[in-house]
Short mmCIF file of C-alpha atoms and ligand atoms in Angstrom, two decimals:
data_model
loop_
_atom_site.label_atom_id
_atom_site.label_comp_id
_atom_site.label_asym_id
_atom_site.label_seq_id
_atom_site.Cartn_x
_atom_site.Cartn_y
_atom_site.Cartn_z
CA MET Z 539 110.00 108.58 130.54
CA HIS Z 540 111.57 105.32 131.82
CA HIS Z 541 109.61 101.84 131.67
CA ASP Z 542 110.72 98.53 132.87
CA ASN Z 543 108.74 96.74 130.06
CA LEU Z 544 106.63 96.93 127.19
CA GLU Z 545 103.31 96.64 129.22
CA ALA Z 546 104.05 99.40 131.49
CA LEU Z 547 104.86 101.72 128.33
CA ALA Z 548 101.66 100.53 126.51
CA THR Z 549 99.78 101.61 129.59
CA GLU Z 550 100.99 104.92 129.74
CA CYS Z 551 100.63 105.47 125.83
CA ALA Z 552 97.03 104.47 126.50
CA SER Z 553 96.22 107.43 128.39
CA CYS Z 554 98.44 110.02 126.37
CA LYS Z 555 97.13 113.43 126.04
CA LYS Z 556 100.16 114.91 124.11
CA CYS Z 557 98.00 115.11 120.66
CA PRO Z 558 94.38 115.31 120.19
CA LEU Z 559 94.57 111.89 118.26
CA GLY Z 560 93.66 110.06 121.35
CA ASP Z 561 90.26 111.56 121.26
CA THR Z 562 89.12 110.54 118.03
CA ARG Z 563 90.80 107.05 117.61
CA THR Z 564 88.96 103.62 118.47
CA ASN Z 565 92.06 101.40 120.06
CA LEU Z 566 95.69 102.37 120.55
CA VAL Z 567 97.84 100.73 118.08
CA PHE Z 568 100.73 100.05 120.26
CA GLY Z 569 102.58 97.36 118.74
CA THR Z 570 102.62 93.90 118.55
CA GLY Z 571 105.31 90.80 118.34
CA ASN Z 572 108.34 89.22 120.24
CA PRO Z 573 109.23 91.86 122.92
CA HIS Z 574 112.95 90.73 122.33
CA ALA Z 575 112.74 90.77 118.41
CA ASP Z 576 116.02 90.94 116.60
CA LEU Z 577 113.82 92.71 113.79
CA MET Z 578 111.78 95.51 113.86
CA PHE Z 579 109.30 96.92 111.50
CA VAL Z 580 108.22 100.58 111.77
CA GLY Z 581 105.24 101.90 109.90
CA GLU Z 582 103.30 105.22 109.82
CA ALA Z 583 100.33 105.03 111.23
CA PRO Z 584 97.13 102.79 112.05
CA GLY Z 585 94.50 102.81 109.31
CA GLU Z 586 91.06 101.67 109.70
CA GLN Z 587 91.06 98.21 110.30
CA GLU Z 588 94.19 98.51 112.77
CA ASP Z 589 92.18 101.42 114.58
CA LEU Z 590 89.43 98.81 114.72
CA SER Z 591 91.39 95.73 115.86
CA GLY Z 592 94.22 97.49 118.14
CA VAL Z 593 96.79 95.54 116.08
CA PRO Z 594 99.17 97.13 113.68
CA PHE Z 595 99.17 96.02 109.81
CA VAL Z 596 96.23 93.79 109.86
CA GLY Z 597 94.51 95.51 106.73
CA ARG Z 598 95.38 95.10 103.23
CA ALA Z 599 98.80 96.53 103.45
CA GLY Z 600 99.40 94.35 106.35
CA GLN Z 601 98.38 91.24 104.31
CA LEU Z 602 100.83 92.11 101.77
CA LEU Z 603 103.57 92.54 104.58
CA ASP Z 604 102.78 88.95 105.81
CA LYS Z 605 103.14 87.75 102.28
CA TYR Z 606 106.65 89.20 101.89
CA LEU Z 607 107.64 87.91 105.54
CA TYR Z 608 106.43 84.44 104.62
CA ALA Z 609 108.30 84.79 101.35
CA VAL Z 610 111.81 85.14 103.07
CA ASP Z 611 111.07 82.51 105.81
CA ILE Z 612 110.48 85.14 108.57
CA GLU Z 613 107.79 84.35 111.28
CA ARG Z 614 105.34 87.32 112.22
CA LYS Z 615 105.55 86.10 115.66
CA ASP Z 616 109.30 86.59 115.84
CA VAL Z 617 109.53 90.30 114.75
CA TYR Z 618 108.04 93.21 116.39
CA ILE Z 619 105.88 95.54 114.42
CA ALA Z 620 105.00 99.28 115.48
CA ASN Z 621 104.15 102.53 113.99
CA ILE Z 622 105.42 105.93 114.42
CA LEU Z 623 102.02 107.23 115.45
CA LYS Z 624 100.01 104.80 117.73
CA CYS Z 625 96.74 106.56 117.11
CA ARG Z 626 94.98 106.69 113.76
CA PRO Z 627 94.99 109.86 112.14
CA PRO Z 628 91.18 110.67 111.11
CA LYS Z 629 90.54 109.69 107.45
CA ASN Z 630 94.02 108.18 107.31
CA ARG Z 631 95.47 111.73 106.40
CA ASP Z 632 99.00 111.85 106.85
CA PRO Z 633 100.63 112.46 110.39
CA LEU Z 634 101.13 116.08 111.20
CA PRO Z 635 104.83 116.92 112.13
CA ALA Z 636 103.45 118.00 115.59
CA GLU Z 637 101.87 114.18 115.94
CA GLU Z 638 105.07 112.65 115.20
CA ASP Z 639 106.79 114.89 117.44
CA ALA Z 640 104.60 114.04 120.28
CA CYS Z 641 104.63 110.16 119.80
CA MET Z 642 108.22 109.59 119.23
CA ASP Z 643 109.06 109.33 122.56
CA TYR Z 644 107.01 106.02 122.85
CA LEU Z 645 108.75 104.60 119.99
CA ARG Z 646 112.06 105.55 121.48
CA GLU Z 647 111.27 103.79 124.47
CA GLN Z 648 109.85 100.60 122.73
CA VAL Z 649 113.31 100.42 120.86
CA LYS Z 650 115.35 100.77 124.07
CA LEU Z 651 113.23 98.05 125.50
CA ILE Z 652 113.22 95.64 122.49
CA ARG Z 653 116.83 96.18 121.45
CA PRO Z 654 116.47 94.69 117.88
CA LYS Z 655 119.26 94.35 115.98
CA ILE Z 656 117.67 95.34 112.68
CA ILE Z 657 115.18 98.51 112.18
CA VAL Z 658 113.26 98.26 109.01
CA CYS Z 659 111.37 101.61 108.15
CA LEU Z 660 108.26 100.89 106.12
CA GLY Z 661 107.81 103.68 103.73
CA ARG Z 662 109.28 107.00 103.48
CA ILE Z 663 107.43 108.85 106.44
CA SER Z 664 109.13 106.45 108.57
CA ALA Z 665 112.56 106.77 106.93
CA MET Z 666 112.40 110.32 106.79
CA ARG Z 667 111.69 110.42 110.72
CA LEU Z 668 113.93 107.65 111.83
CA ILE Z 669 116.74 107.61 109.18
CA LYS Z 670 117.23 111.00 107.77
CA GLU Z 671 115.18 114.03 107.19
CA ASP Z 672 115.65 114.15 103.27
CA PHE Z 673 115.52 110.22 102.85
CA LYS Z 674 114.68 109.36 99.03
CA ILE Z 675 112.81 105.95 99.23
CA SER Z 676 112.82 105.46 95.29
CA LYS Z 677 116.62 105.59 95.51
CA GLU Z 678 117.69 104.72 99.03
CA HIS Z 679 115.57 101.60 99.84
CA GLY Z 680 117.25 98.53 100.88
CA ALA Z 681 120.38 100.53 101.68
CA TRP Z 682 121.80 99.84 105.19
CA PHE Z 683 122.30 102.86 107.67
CA GLU Z 684 123.73 102.68 111.27
CA LYS Z 685 122.17 105.20 113.65
CA GLY Z 686 122.40 105.36 117.61
CA GLY Z 687 123.86 101.62 117.66
CA TYR Z 688 121.04 100.19 115.31
CA LEU Z 689 121.28 99.16 112.07
CA MET Z 690 118.41 100.75 109.77
CA THR Z 691 116.99 100.21 106.07
CA ALA Z 692 113.84 101.12 104.54
CA VAL Z 693 111.79 99.39 102.09
CA PHE Z 694 108.47 100.62 100.15
CA HIS Z 695 105.50 100.85 102.39
CA PRO Z 696 103.21 97.69 101.60
CA ALA Z 697 100.21 100.42 100.81
CA ALA Z 698 102.59 101.82 98.02
CA LEU Z 699 103.03 98.23 96.52
CA LEU Z 700 99.21 97.90 96.22
CA ARG Z 701 99.03 101.28 94.35
CA ASP Z 702 102.46 100.48 92.21
CA PRO Z 703 102.97 96.87 91.62
CA ARG Z 704 105.73 97.78 89.64
CA ARG Z 705 107.88 98.02 92.98
CA LYS Z 706 107.19 94.62 94.17
CA GLU Z 707 110.51 93.18 92.65
CA ASP Z 708 112.71 95.43 94.38
CA MET Z 709 110.56 94.88 97.60
CA LEU Z 710 111.22 91.12 97.53
CA GLU Z 711 114.99 91.91 97.02
CA ASP Z 712 114.93 94.20 99.82
CA MET Z 713 113.21 91.71 101.89
CA LYS Z 714 115.72 88.83 100.94
CA ARG Z 715 118.43 91.12 101.86
CA ILE Z 716 117.08 91.82 105.53
CA LYS Z 717 116.63 87.96 106.01
CA ALA Z 718 120.35 87.46 104.98
CA LYS Z 719 121.36 90.26 107.09
CA LEU Z 720 119.58 88.83 109.79
CA ASP Z 721 120.93 85.40 109.61
CA GLU Z 722 124.41 86.67 109.42
CA LEU Z 723 124.19 88.85 112.50
CA GLY Z 724 122.64 85.79 114.35
CA ALA Z 725 125.45 83.50 113.47
CA THR Z 726 128.10 85.85 114.90
CA GLU Z 727 126.04 86.10 118.16
CA SER Z 728 127.39 83.33 120.43
N1 URA I 1040 99.98 101.36 107.44
C1 URA I 1040 100.88 101.80 108.53
O1 URA I 1040 101.86 102.29 108.16
N2 URA I 1040 100.68 101.18 109.58
C2 URA I 1040 99.82 100.25 109.86
O2 URA I 1040 99.70 99.60 111.06
C3 URA I 1040 98.86 99.98 108.88
C4 URA I 1040 98.92 100.68 107.68
#
């Protein structure tokens, strides 16, 4: 799979038949944001609002993510946001391993085209898939990992913060650290 740009990749993704989720979803949720973003967020899978709009992280969890971006002075238009799965699993059930396997090539291609400096996994499902299989979100959130030439970290999923607000302080600290790292990398660029 090779594509010159994200649009070509999205077009292929739109007619994907590698798993059955394309048959039940409303819209493909490919990803949105700056195609040359230094910072990329990867969530789990589209929910209902995302499925209806075709845009990742626009429901309640997405609105909470927006608040954290605002709090650390990162503009949503400057980052790229995608998910492991591009189609909504029925009733928001957890992605099946086979669905993740089927969808991962699209994410890999997205990352290759965007070439972000930092990849932030939103939640444990994304971290277990992208950082390491035995990732422990409660212990390892906010820690830095290097994989395949990318700097990676994971934070609590905003939907988990809605269920358990006690983790919100940790989330703010992690987001501040991500912003500081981004500034640091930007400063060493030129
Ligand atoms: N949760 C996710 O993991 N991704 C979305 O796009 C929305 C909610």
